[in-house]
Amino acid sequence: MTMHSGRGFAAINYPIGMNLGGDPSQALVHSNPDGKFMVTLSSIDLGQGMKSVTRQIAAEALGIPVEDVYVDTADSDTGPHCMGSFASRGTHRVGNAVIAAATEARGVMLDAAAEELEVNPEDLETDGRGNIHVKGAPSRSITSAEACGAAQFKQGKTVSGRGIFLIPTSDVNPETGEMTPVSCFAHAALVVDIEVDDETGEVLVKDMQSAYEVGRALNPKLVEQQLIGGAWMGMSHALYETTEPHYPERDNGPVDFNEYLMPGPGNVVPHHISVLERPAPDAPFGGKGPGEMCANPVLPAMANAVYNAVGVRVDELPITPEKILRGIKANGGARPQGRPGQH
Amino acid sequence: MIEFRKDLFADERDDNLNEVGQPTRRQDILGHVTGRSPFFDDHQFDGLTHLKCVRSPHHRARIRHVDTSAAERMPGVHRVLTERDIPVNRNTLLALINFGKDDEPVLASGQVNYVGDPVVAVIADTERQARDACAAVRVDYEVLPHVLDPEEALLPDAPVVNETYPNNSFDYHEKYDHQKLRFGDVQSAFATADKIVEARYQMSPIEHAPTETNGCIAVAETNDRIACYTSTQALFFSLGTVAKVLDISTARLHFVGGTVGGGFGGKVDTVVEPLAILGCLLTGRPVRFVYDRQEEMQVSSPRGAERWYIKDGVMNDGRIVAREFRGYFDGGAYTRLSSYAVIKGTAHLPGPYTIPNVSSNVYGVYTNRTPASAMRGFGITGVDFAIECQMDRVAEAVGMDPVELRLLNAYRDGDMKAHRREAKNCALIECMQVAAEKSGWAISDEFKKLSSLSGGGGERAIIPHTVTDEHGKIGSSRAPGNTIPGSGYQPAAAPSLAAAASTTYTAAPAASPMPASAPAPTHAPVSSQPPATQAPPSRTPVRPGASSAPGGTVNADSATRPATPPPSAPASRPATSARPRNNNRFSSLFGTRRR
């Protein structure tokens, strides 16, 4: 038995939002008289942090502290229409709708503040800490709560806003495939280091080093959570998972987690992530959705690492010990390719 | 563990924001970590009933007779539902955006088309009673031939999986049995390429494996409305689907979602809500329909299988001058969202690289297996696996470092993509540079200096003269005598393909070892595949009286088009160096030239 080291690389890009557009999302924003804002959506938080990201986007666009914003979502009686949480569309589509709604609500809030301060609304700015003041004269100020209270009880204004984001549906040319699929792309590159046991065919993942470009990390902790989890899923897809282990035959399909294999907590490997941020022009504060794409580079990088380790190309996922061993056998033994990138 | 490279693209970013960019704690995290966040199944109702389905044990069978009389007399049973109870028993998810034909029944009507296809639904006081009653339903099946391999499904004699699409493939633009992508002239470029690299890739179905399985609870509200607490990922999508198949006003539906116990794309299909709501309407009782783990694993739609054939033409200096794809999305028995994945996948080709000649035919195929649907990376994950394995093969074929090969071919701002839109906001090169640097993967200085912001556009932005064809019209691949799955026309020089296509894929070795000591490839295809699984050597249509030479190009309207200009490097260009030198500028049209 020999353990062979292998290193593999892959790079990808990923389209953000529903392909061909035509997938609107709406947002409503309104304030109570105490300056607390509610963002109302029907989008679904799958655990990815949709509610938190839209909350931060709303606070930024309103110019008030995040503590003064709450996001309510996923009730068809109260939330305005949204296509749903898929296709990496949440941050991009819903985020843009929230910016539109929050911008309109901010305008009313500044109008109300201007009336109280007896200035032009164009001369006002927010400090992000709950105050609205005259540009260059911070002492001439009013809190956002006071402005919203005046709007409600003195001026008869609704501090509210409506937002929708829609990319019109693109046609597809039947002859050439010409189309406008999406408006922005996320990017990634990843190096994986593994060891392959030439007796059992098992792959031991040692380490991952990656660079993910996400437009803007709207919440760096949520980005980290997504990238770590997504890369783990990519590792799992590469080496373990399938509902049909003998595809296209359907026999021996797993029916529970005893049979459906996935790496356990002990298989979580060190993952050194670099986040790059090149803001997308039409994305909310430039942020692209990192959720889907982060798994994708791991699968081919793993296959390339296996080849590097033992000289076997496994072109059918998942890369099981059986496939690796059959390949080693067909080659008459393991054929390590040597560590790449050493010139 | 994580670093933020604020030094890169800094001048394109305003980092002076108040809330965006902060690691703010999630609004809902305390509920999640203390077990107090309400999921759909945390809603409790008096008189809750449970729904379970009788499912097909066969890949494909005609239903001769269904006898539910014994089940209806079982203890605790409130109602047994069959296809006759479904007001509009035919739907397709993307009908909501006018894409595709209604092809999937809520409960099987006359025929089952995959193992797990629901036939009868039983509503009872307890799950156990519902299961026992399901076991008492008698279904008389006449087992029919089935097809599981997507390429076999496109052969003329394959059983029809889905009567709405009798050719076993989704209809594109009411014209073709696949989605085409045509950019430039791959055949001419192959003829002038230094090397051809071909391979076949495949991804088996993958389960979303959420902690919380697909499920919902439907309960009557006042005012003749129904509330549905659901795990859906797409609230209004699901609401609209239910209104359609139950033929009721959306005003009568109140959907409540929210916290979802893992989605990953597997909760867009709206498979539980229609039956639960119908059950509630018919019994007046709250109805809970939740997949058990076995159903989640084998009946709920997985990430569908994909099979890809890639053929690259590459110059000795590493420039890929032509890339051709043939792809199959195995959609299973019904369309769901696979038709969409085909187009999304097509738009993604040829990957994040600027290649001057690209062609692809991508098929959405029906087979007698669990319908596939969306999953994280939908339409992209499988082909990215193929493309990025292929890039390593190409690098080996030309003796180049795989990272440098990718950097050489990477797309940049201003380049023209194969779907004819200009690339912008690119960052692939920078990601590769950062990953290589941090992992100690040495790349040459010239590649360290590359940038997504420069060197793109110009000649790389030109849409080349493009060869088109009209092969693969709807129904043509199933025409008698056709032997290349999906091709719609006969092979010129591959007489053994018919037999191979029906036998090779199931019998192929699980791994495709490539000898490490293989000699440097020449014009021979670099492929570890058995010959029968390679892309057809020729796609020339057989015309009566016409001789079709192997390697000929397909160009149905060649008579009406001007001759194709040379798409790739001139033959006079020396191809002695395996690696481009400093100051060389990659030109997609005229090869590498000195600045």
Coordinates of C-alpha atoms in Angstrom, one line a residue, chain A residues 29 36 45 78 96 99 104 110 122 142 150 153 169 211 216 221 233 239 244-245 284-285 288 299 325:
Chain A
V29 CA -40.3 49.2 2.7
K36 CA -38.2 51.5 12.7
D45 CA -34.5 32.4 3.4
T78 CA -48.3 40.3 2.9
N96 CA -31.9 45.5 -6.2
I99 CA -32.5 49.3 -2.9
E104 CA -38.0 55.8 -2.4
L110 CA -35.7 63.3 3.9
E122 CA -31.2 68.1 -1.3
I142 CA -33.0 65.6 13.4
A150 CA -43.4 64.1 12.1
F153 CA -48.4 62.8 13.0
T169 CA -36.8 38.1 -20.9
A211 CA -9.9 32.3 -4.7
R216 CA -18.7 42.5 -3.1
K221 CA -19.3 36.3 7.5
M233 CA -20.6 20.1 -1.0
L239 CA -16.1 11.7 -4.2
E244 CA -27.8 6.0 -8.8
P245 CA -24.4 4.5 -8.2
P284 CA -26.7 45.7 -5.3
F285 CA -23.5 47.5 -4.1
K288 CA -22.9 38.8 -6.8
L299 CA -15.4 18.5 -8.7
L325 CA -8.8 1.0 -8.5

